[in-house]
């Protein structure tokens, strides 16, 4: 069956494709998905990719045979992307709830020692090397996929080829639950490569036969700290746009709690659910809130949306800069006066989560600034931002 799935997994459309596109219906979906037929995916490259993924499928089948009738603990999970902003919170939450947690890590100069210190097990594997994946899945009952390509990585190799191989391995090895973290409104923006890939992966997972749950995420509150809170405290410029785009931010700890709730909910199987915060905020409103809590004025430098579009158009003309152009395409969407928020009624009901237990951005940032400003007082720090030190 895994071989059949591989044949049914055409590469998603790229915004930088220049040749003709044909349309195919993904199994289990009535929506037409454009199938990329471009120079970026030549027959030679496609055959190499198929060969790598076929090897991973064969390895998964062999691993499954070797396991035989060995029972797999229901509380054993694999977290993909465990070192990321969301993934590490999922790891901590799962450990706190008594799960046996395994994390995929790649060989690198900065090892993921903190995951082992918390009590998780790590295994070396890489989404860009499908043959390394089957061993990571041996002995686990559920997969939680929080991974996405880093800015310096190829979204095609990580978020498409790697995820297809991971899903095929999970199917071949009889994984009982699969949770996939996607992006809100990814189905509305096929012109953005990352969002198109996420949506195509959603459909591929839905057609796999696995007991899956897909979460479509908005922004994380943690990103606001580095983008706005810290620069304001350090009296540095913050960057924004003049558009009216609004984002319903969520604390990653709340996201992790709802992700783990999905594993316990039979009603979550086969569902695609949004995860959005209680309120949608514009960039200007976020900056104003940070200014209020820090008791200072920020130096705001706005980037015109036309500049983002122009920069992307220039980068697309250079093959070496195509991935950067794709990232800017995502930035364009985040500056397009769209509201990245969603009705959470069904999500709360399916997961059994009390809406009142979800943190608001005001409470999250107040707790952060109170904690930081208290530490500054304790060490006798000084700043022209405020006179509370003297």
mmCIF file of C-alpha atoms in Angstrom, residues 120-357:
data_model
loop_
_atom_site.group_PDB
_atom_site.id
_atom_site.type_symbol
_atom_site.label_atom_id
_atom_site.label_comp_id
_atom_site.label_asym_id
_atom_site.label_seq_id
_atom_site.Cartn_x
_atom_site.Cartn_y
_atom_site.Cartn_z
ATOM 1 C CA UNK A 120 12.980 12.254 26.579
ATOM 2 C CA UNK A 121 14.852 9.773 24.400
ATOM 3 C CA UNK A 122 16.522 11.065 21.243
ATOM 4 C CA UNK A 123 17.217 9.216 18.017
ATOM 5 C CA UNK A 124 19.245 10.523 15.115
ATOM 6 C CA UNK A 125 17.208 10.854 11.933
ATOM 7 C CA UNK A 126 16.608 13.481 9.266
ATOM 8 C CA UNK A 127 13.556 14.299 7.147
ATOM 9 C CA UNK A 128 15.914 14.944 4.224
ATOM 10 C CA UNK A 129 17.117 11.331 4.512
ATOM 11 C CA UNK A 130 13.975 9.156 4.306
ATOM 12 C CA UNK A 131 15.961 5.945 4.883
ATOM 13 C CA UNK A 132 16.766 7.178 8.416
ATOM 14 C CA UNK A 133 13.102 7.450 9.448
ATOM 15 C CA UNK A 134 11.854 3.855 9.953
ATOM 16 C CA UNK A 135 14.177 3.123 12.882
ATOM 17 C CA UNK A 136 12.844 6.192 14.692
ATOM 18 C CA UNK A 137 9.283 4.812 14.496
ATOM 19 C CA UNK A 138 10.010 1.390 15.991
ATOM 20 C CA UNK A 139 8.166 0.953 19.270
ATOM 21 C CA UNK A 140 5.998 4.091 19.173
ATOM 22 C CA UNK A 141 2.219 4.245 18.894
ATOM 23 C CA UNK A 142 1.754 7.876 17.878
ATOM 24 C CA UNK A 143 3.569 10.551 15.888
ATOM 25 C CA UNK A 144 3.283 14.292 16.575
ATOM 26 C CA UNK A 145 4.723 16.294 13.693
ATOM 27 C CA UNK A 146 5.622 19.867 14.691
ATOM 28 C CA UNK A 147 8.477 20.257 12.219
ATOM 29 C CA UNK A 148 8.931 22.720 9.387
ATOM 30 C CA UNK A 149 11.959 23.737 7.367
ATOM 31 C CA UNK A 150 14.312 26.330 8.805
ATOM 32 C CA UNK A 151 14.992 29.465 6.737
ATOM 33 C CA UNK A 152 18.223 27.988 5.406
ATOM 34 C CA UNK A 153 16.560 24.691 4.408
ATOM 35 C CA UNK A 154 14.526 23.651 1.377
ATOM 36 C CA UNK A 155 10.797 23.469 2.044
ATOM 37 C CA UNK A 156 10.478 20.988 -0.825
ATOM 38 C CA UNK A 157 12.886 18.518 0.768
ATOM 39 C CA UNK A 158 11.769 18.928 4.377
ATOM 40 C CA UNK A 159 8.070 19.829 4.299
ATOM 41 C CA UNK A 160 7.089 17.813 1.236
ATOM 42 C CA UNK A 161 9.481 14.967 0.429
ATOM 43 C CA UNK A 162 10.375 14.373 4.076
ATOM 44 C CA UNK A 163 6.786 14.481 5.307
ATOM 45 C CA UNK A 164 5.548 12.148 2.547
ATOM 46 C CA UNK A 165 8.248 9.646 3.513
ATOM 47 C CA UNK A 166 7.375 9.993 7.209
ATOM 48 C CA UNK A 167 3.675 9.403 6.582
ATOM 49 C CA UNK A 168 4.436 6.363 4.417
ATOM 50 C CA UNK A 169 6.691 4.927 7.123
ATOM 51 C CA UNK A 170 3.993 5.529 9.752
ATOM 52 C CA UNK A 171 1.462 3.717 7.588
ATOM 53 C CA UNK A 172 3.771 0.784 6.851
ATOM 54 C CA UNK A 173 4.581 0.355 10.540
ATOM 55 C CA UNK A 174 1.014 0.590 11.792
ATOM 56 C CA UNK A 175 1.273 3.830 13.778
ATOM 57 C CA UNK A 176 -2.009 4.233 15.659
ATOM 58 C CA UNK A 177 -2.298 8.050 15.747
ATOM 59 C CA UNK A 178 -0.713 10.836 13.702
ATOM 60 C CA UNK A 179 -0.982 14.526 14.611
ATOM 61 C CA UNK A 180 0.120 17.035 11.985
ATOM 62 C CA UNK A 181 0.671 20.753 12.609
ATOM 63 C CA UNK A 182 -0.227 22.859 9.588
ATOM 64 C CA UNK A 183 -0.950 26.550 8.923
ATOM 65 C CA UNK A 184 -4.280 28.363 9.126
ATOM 66 C CA UNK A 185 -5.683 29.341 5.704
ATOM 67 C CA UNK A 186 -3.131 27.174 3.891
ATOM 68 C CA UNK A 187 -5.965 26.025 1.616
ATOM 69 C CA UNK A 188 -6.616 29.622 0.529
ATOM 70 C CA UNK A 189 -3.120 30.483 -0.706
ATOM 71 C CA UNK A 190 -1.821 28.021 -3.316
ATOM 72 C CA UNK A 191 0.449 30.795 -4.615
ATOM 73 C CA UNK A 192 2.554 30.592 -1.436
ATOM 74 C CA UNK A 193 4.867 27.551 -1.645
ATOM 75 C CA UNK A 194 5.010 26.774 2.083
ATOM 76 C CA UNK A 195 1.234 27.046 2.517
ATOM 77 C CA UNK A 196 0.599 25.026 -0.628
ATOM 78 C CA UNK A 197 2.945 22.301 0.611
ATOM 79 C CA UNK A 198 1.239 22.219 4.010
ATOM 80 C CA UNK A 199 -2.177 21.867 2.370
ATOM 81 C CA UNK A 200 -0.936 19.156 0.016
ATOM 82 C CA UNK A 201 0.539 17.306 2.993
ATOM 83 C CA UNK A 202 -2.808 17.574 4.784
ATOM 84 C CA UNK A 203 -4.500 15.901 1.837
ATOM 85 C CA UNK A 204 -1.845 13.230 1.501
ATOM 86 C CA UNK A 205 -2.181 12.401 5.199
ATOM 87 C CA UNK A 206 -5.981 12.263 4.896
ATOM 88 C CA UNK A 207 -5.657 9.744 2.053
ATOM 89 C CA UNK A 208 -3.139 7.557 3.903
ATOM 90 C CA UNK A 209 -5.594 5.575 6.020
ATOM 91 C CA UNK A 210 -3.910 6.663 9.262
ATOM 92 C CA UNK A 211 -5.915 7.837 12.270
ATOM 93 C CA UNK A 212 -4.894 11.456 11.908
ATOM 94 C CA UNK A 213 -5.667 14.858 13.380
ATOM 95 C CA UNK A 214 -4.535 18.034 11.626
ATOM 96 C CA UNK A 215 -4.207 21.331 13.446
ATOM 97 C CA UNK A 216 -4.100 24.587 11.500
ATOM 98 C CA UNK A 217 -2.114 27.033 13.598
ATOM 99 C CA UNK A 218 -2.034 30.812 13.864
ATOM 100 C CA UNK A 219 0.880 32.788 15.309
ATOM 101 C CA UNK A 220 2.683 31.983 18.563
ATOM 102 C CA UNK A 221 2.912 34.452 21.427
ATOM 103 C CA UNK A 222 6.539 33.442 21.958
ATOM 104 C CA UNK A 223 7.498 35.062 18.639
ATOM 105 C CA UNK A 224 6.296 38.433 19.935
ATOM 106 C CA UNK A 225 8.972 38.384 22.643
ATOM 107 C CA UNK A 226 11.864 38.337 20.191
ATOM 108 C CA UNK A 227 10.231 40.526 17.559
ATOM 109 C CA UNK A 228 8.822 43.267 19.765
ATOM 110 C CA UNK A 229 9.213 42.915 23.544
ATOM 111 C CA UNK A 230 12.996 42.475 23.704
ATOM 112 C CA UNK A 231 13.849 45.191 21.137
ATOM 113 C CA UNK A 232 11.611 47.642 22.989
ATOM 114 C CA UNK A 233 13.303 46.841 26.318
ATOM 115 C CA UNK A 234 16.718 47.208 24.661
ATOM 116 C CA UNK A 235 15.694 50.506 23.068
ATOM 117 C CA UNK A 236 16.129 49.120 19.572
ATOM 118 C CA UNK A 237 13.915 49.630 16.541
ATOM 119 C CA UNK A 238 11.023 47.267 15.915
ATOM 120 C CA UNK A 239 9.862 46.417 12.427
ATOM 121 C CA UNK A 240 6.251 46.359 11.324
ATOM 122 C CA UNK A 241 3.930 47.031 8.418
ATOM 123 C CA UNK A 242 1.143 49.523 7.881
ATOM 124 C CA UNK A 243 -1.415 46.907 6.812
ATOM 125 C CA UNK A 244 -4.416 45.751 8.828
ATOM 126 C CA UNK A 245 -3.522 42.053 9.029
ATOM 127 C CA UNK A 246 -4.659 40.552 12.332
ATOM 128 C CA UNK A 247 -3.386 37.403 14.043
ATOM 129 C CA UNK A 248 -4.980 35.467 16.913
ATOM 130 C CA UNK A 249 -1.843 34.478 18.809
ATOM 131 C CA UNK A 250 -1.687 31.395 21.035
ATOM 132 C CA UNK A 251 0.745 30.489 23.801
ATOM 133 C CA UNK A 252 2.662 27.371 22.683
ATOM 134 C CA UNK A 253 1.970 25.826 26.080
ATOM 135 C CA UNK A 254 -1.761 26.004 25.319
ATOM 136 C CA UNK A 255 -1.121 24.567 21.851
ATOM 137 C CA UNK A 256 0.859 21.685 23.367
ATOM 138 C CA UNK A 257 -1.955 20.997 25.823
ATOM 139 C CA UNK A 258 -4.501 20.787 22.989
ATOM 140 C CA UNK A 259 -2.208 18.651 20.836
ATOM 141 C CA UNK A 260 -1.906 16.118 23.648
ATOM 142 C CA UNK A 261 -5.675 16.267 24.235
ATOM 143 C CA UNK A 262 -6.149 15.157 20.622
ATOM 144 C CA UNK A 263 -4.361 11.861 21.349
ATOM 145 C CA UNK A 264 -6.950 11.087 24.046
ATOM 146 C CA UNK A 265 -9.959 12.084 21.952
ATOM 147 C CA UNK A 266 -11.548 9.581 19.604
ATOM 148 C CA UNK A 267 -13.655 12.457 18.256
ATOM 149 C CA UNK A 268 -10.458 14.138 16.985
ATOM 150 C CA UNK A 269 -9.665 11.307 14.563
ATOM 151 C CA UNK A 270 -10.056 12.414 10.956
ATOM 152 C CA UNK A 271 -10.531 16.058 11.955
ATOM 153 C CA UNK A 272 -8.851 19.200 10.651
ATOM 154 C CA UNK A 273 -9.152 21.744 13.441
ATOM 155 C CA UNK A 274 -8.060 25.391 13.762
ATOM 156 C CA UNK A 275 -5.988 26.542 16.720
ATOM 157 C CA UNK A 276 -6.347 30.278 17.263
ATOM 158 C CA UNK A 277 -6.136 32.603 20.233
ATOM 159 C CA UNK A 278 -9.033 34.418 21.926
ATOM 160 C CA UNK A 279 -8.428 37.693 20.059
ATOM 161 C CA UNK A 280 -6.849 38.791 16.772
ATOM 162 C CA UNK A 281 -4.254 41.575 16.954
ATOM 163 C CA UNK A 282 -2.691 43.869 14.370
ATOM 164 C CA UNK A 283 1.045 44.569 14.480
ATOM 165 C CA UNK A 284 0.367 48.110 15.632
ATOM 166 C CA UNK A 285 -1.807 46.913 18.499
ATOM 167 C CA UNK A 286 0.851 44.433 19.620
ATOM 168 C CA UNK A 287 3.497 47.162 19.656
ATOM 169 C CA UNK A 288 1.194 49.502 21.600
ATOM 170 C CA UNK A 289 0.570 46.782 24.187
ATOM 171 C CA UNK A 290 4.316 46.189 24.586
ATOM 172 C CA UNK A 291 4.911 49.935 24.941
ATOM 173 C CA UNK A 292 2.272 50.166 27.654
ATOM 174 C CA UNK A 293 3.651 47.233 29.640
ATOM 175 C CA UNK A 294 7.282 48.380 29.250
ATOM 176 C CA UNK A 295 6.321 51.978 30.075
ATOM 177 C CA UNK A 296 8.225 53.374 27.101
ATOM 178 C CA UNK A 297 7.820 54.399 23.485
ATOM 179 C CA UNK A 298 9.102 52.157 20.703
ATOM 180 C CA UNK A 299 10.991 53.230 17.601
ATOM 181 C CA UNK A 300 8.799 51.691 14.893
ATOM 182 C CA UNK A 301 10.039 51.252 11.356
ATOM 183 C CA UNK A 302 7.346 50.159 8.939
ATOM 184 C CA UNK A 303 8.151 48.097 5.858
ATOM 185 C CA UNK A 304 5.814 48.854 2.922
ATOM 186 C CA UNK A 305 4.068 45.800 1.501
ATOM 187 C CA UNK A 306 5.072 46.897 -2.000
ATOM 188 C CA UNK A 307 8.721 46.539 -0.960
ATOM 189 C CA UNK A 308 8.162 42.929 0.110
ATOM 190 C CA UNK A 309 6.529 42.162 -3.223
ATOM 191 C CA UNK A 310 9.246 43.927 -5.190
ATOM 192 C CA UNK A 311 12.032 42.155 -3.315
ATOM 193 C CA UNK A 312 10.380 38.818 -3.902
ATOM 194 C CA UNK A 313 10.043 39.516 -7.635
ATOM 195 C CA UNK A 314 13.759 40.280 -7.843
ATOM 196 C CA UNK A 315 14.808 37.207 -5.846
ATOM 197 C CA UNK A 316 12.645 34.920 -7.992
ATOM 198 C CA UNK A 317 14.823 35.770 -10.979
ATOM 199 C CA UNK A 318 17.823 34.127 -9.293
ATOM 200 C CA UNK A 319 17.785 30.354 -8.853
ATOM 201 C CA UNK A 320 20.035 30.546 -5.777
ATOM 202 C CA UNK A 321 17.560 32.879 -4.083
ATOM 203 C CA UNK A 322 14.355 30.982 -4.892
ATOM 204 C CA UNK A 323 13.869 29.707 -1.317
ATOM 205 C CA UNK A 324 14.212 33.255 0.011
ATOM 206 C CA UNK A 325 11.591 34.381 -2.508
ATOM 207 C CA UNK A 326 9.267 31.656 -1.267
ATOM 208 C CA UNK A 327 9.691 32.889 2.316
ATOM 209 C CA UNK A 328 8.839 36.423 1.228
ATOM 210 C CA UNK A 329 5.692 35.066 -0.436
ATOM 211 C CA UNK A 330 4.608 33.904 3.026
ATOM 212 C CA UNK A 331 5.519 37.320 4.447
ATOM 213 C CA UNK A 332 3.300 38.920 1.800
ATOM 214 C CA UNK A 333 0.314 36.900 2.982
ATOM 215 C CA UNK A 334 1.023 37.955 6.557
ATOM 216 C CA UNK A 335 0.859 41.575 5.343
ATOM 217 C CA UNK A 336 -2.250 41.356 3.191
ATOM 218 C CA UNK A 337 -4.959 42.773 5.499
ATOM 219 C CA UNK A 338 -6.191 39.236 6.192
ATOM 220 C CA UNK A 339 -7.432 38.047 9.565
ATOM 221 C CA UNK A 340 -5.656 34.942 10.833
ATOM 222 C CA UNK A 341 -8.251 33.930 13.378
ATOM 223 C CA UNK A 342 -10.865 31.198 13.596
ATOM 224 C CA UNK A 343 -13.935 30.044 15.496
ATOM 225 C CA UNK A 344 -12.668 27.608 18.129
ATOM 226 C CA UNK A 345 -16.062 26.252 19.233
ATOM 227 C CA UNK A 346 -15.649 22.855 17.571
ATOM 228 C CA UNK A 347 -11.994 22.562 18.592
ATOM 229 C CA UNK A 348 -12.763 23.161 22.264
ATOM 230 C CA UNK A 349 -15.666 20.692 22.159
ATOM 231 C CA UNK A 350 -13.713 17.930 20.407
ATOM 232 C CA UNK A 351 -10.702 18.279 22.703
ATOM 233 C CA UNK A 352 -12.645 18.876 25.923
ATOM 234 C CA UNK A 353 -10.805 22.150 26.599
ATOM 235 C CA UNK A 354 -12.278 25.008 28.624
ATOM 236 C CA UNK A 355 -11.932 28.254 26.608
ATOM 237 C CA UNK A 356 -11.329 30.155 29.848
ATOM 238 C CA UNK A 357 -8.141 28.152 30.401
#
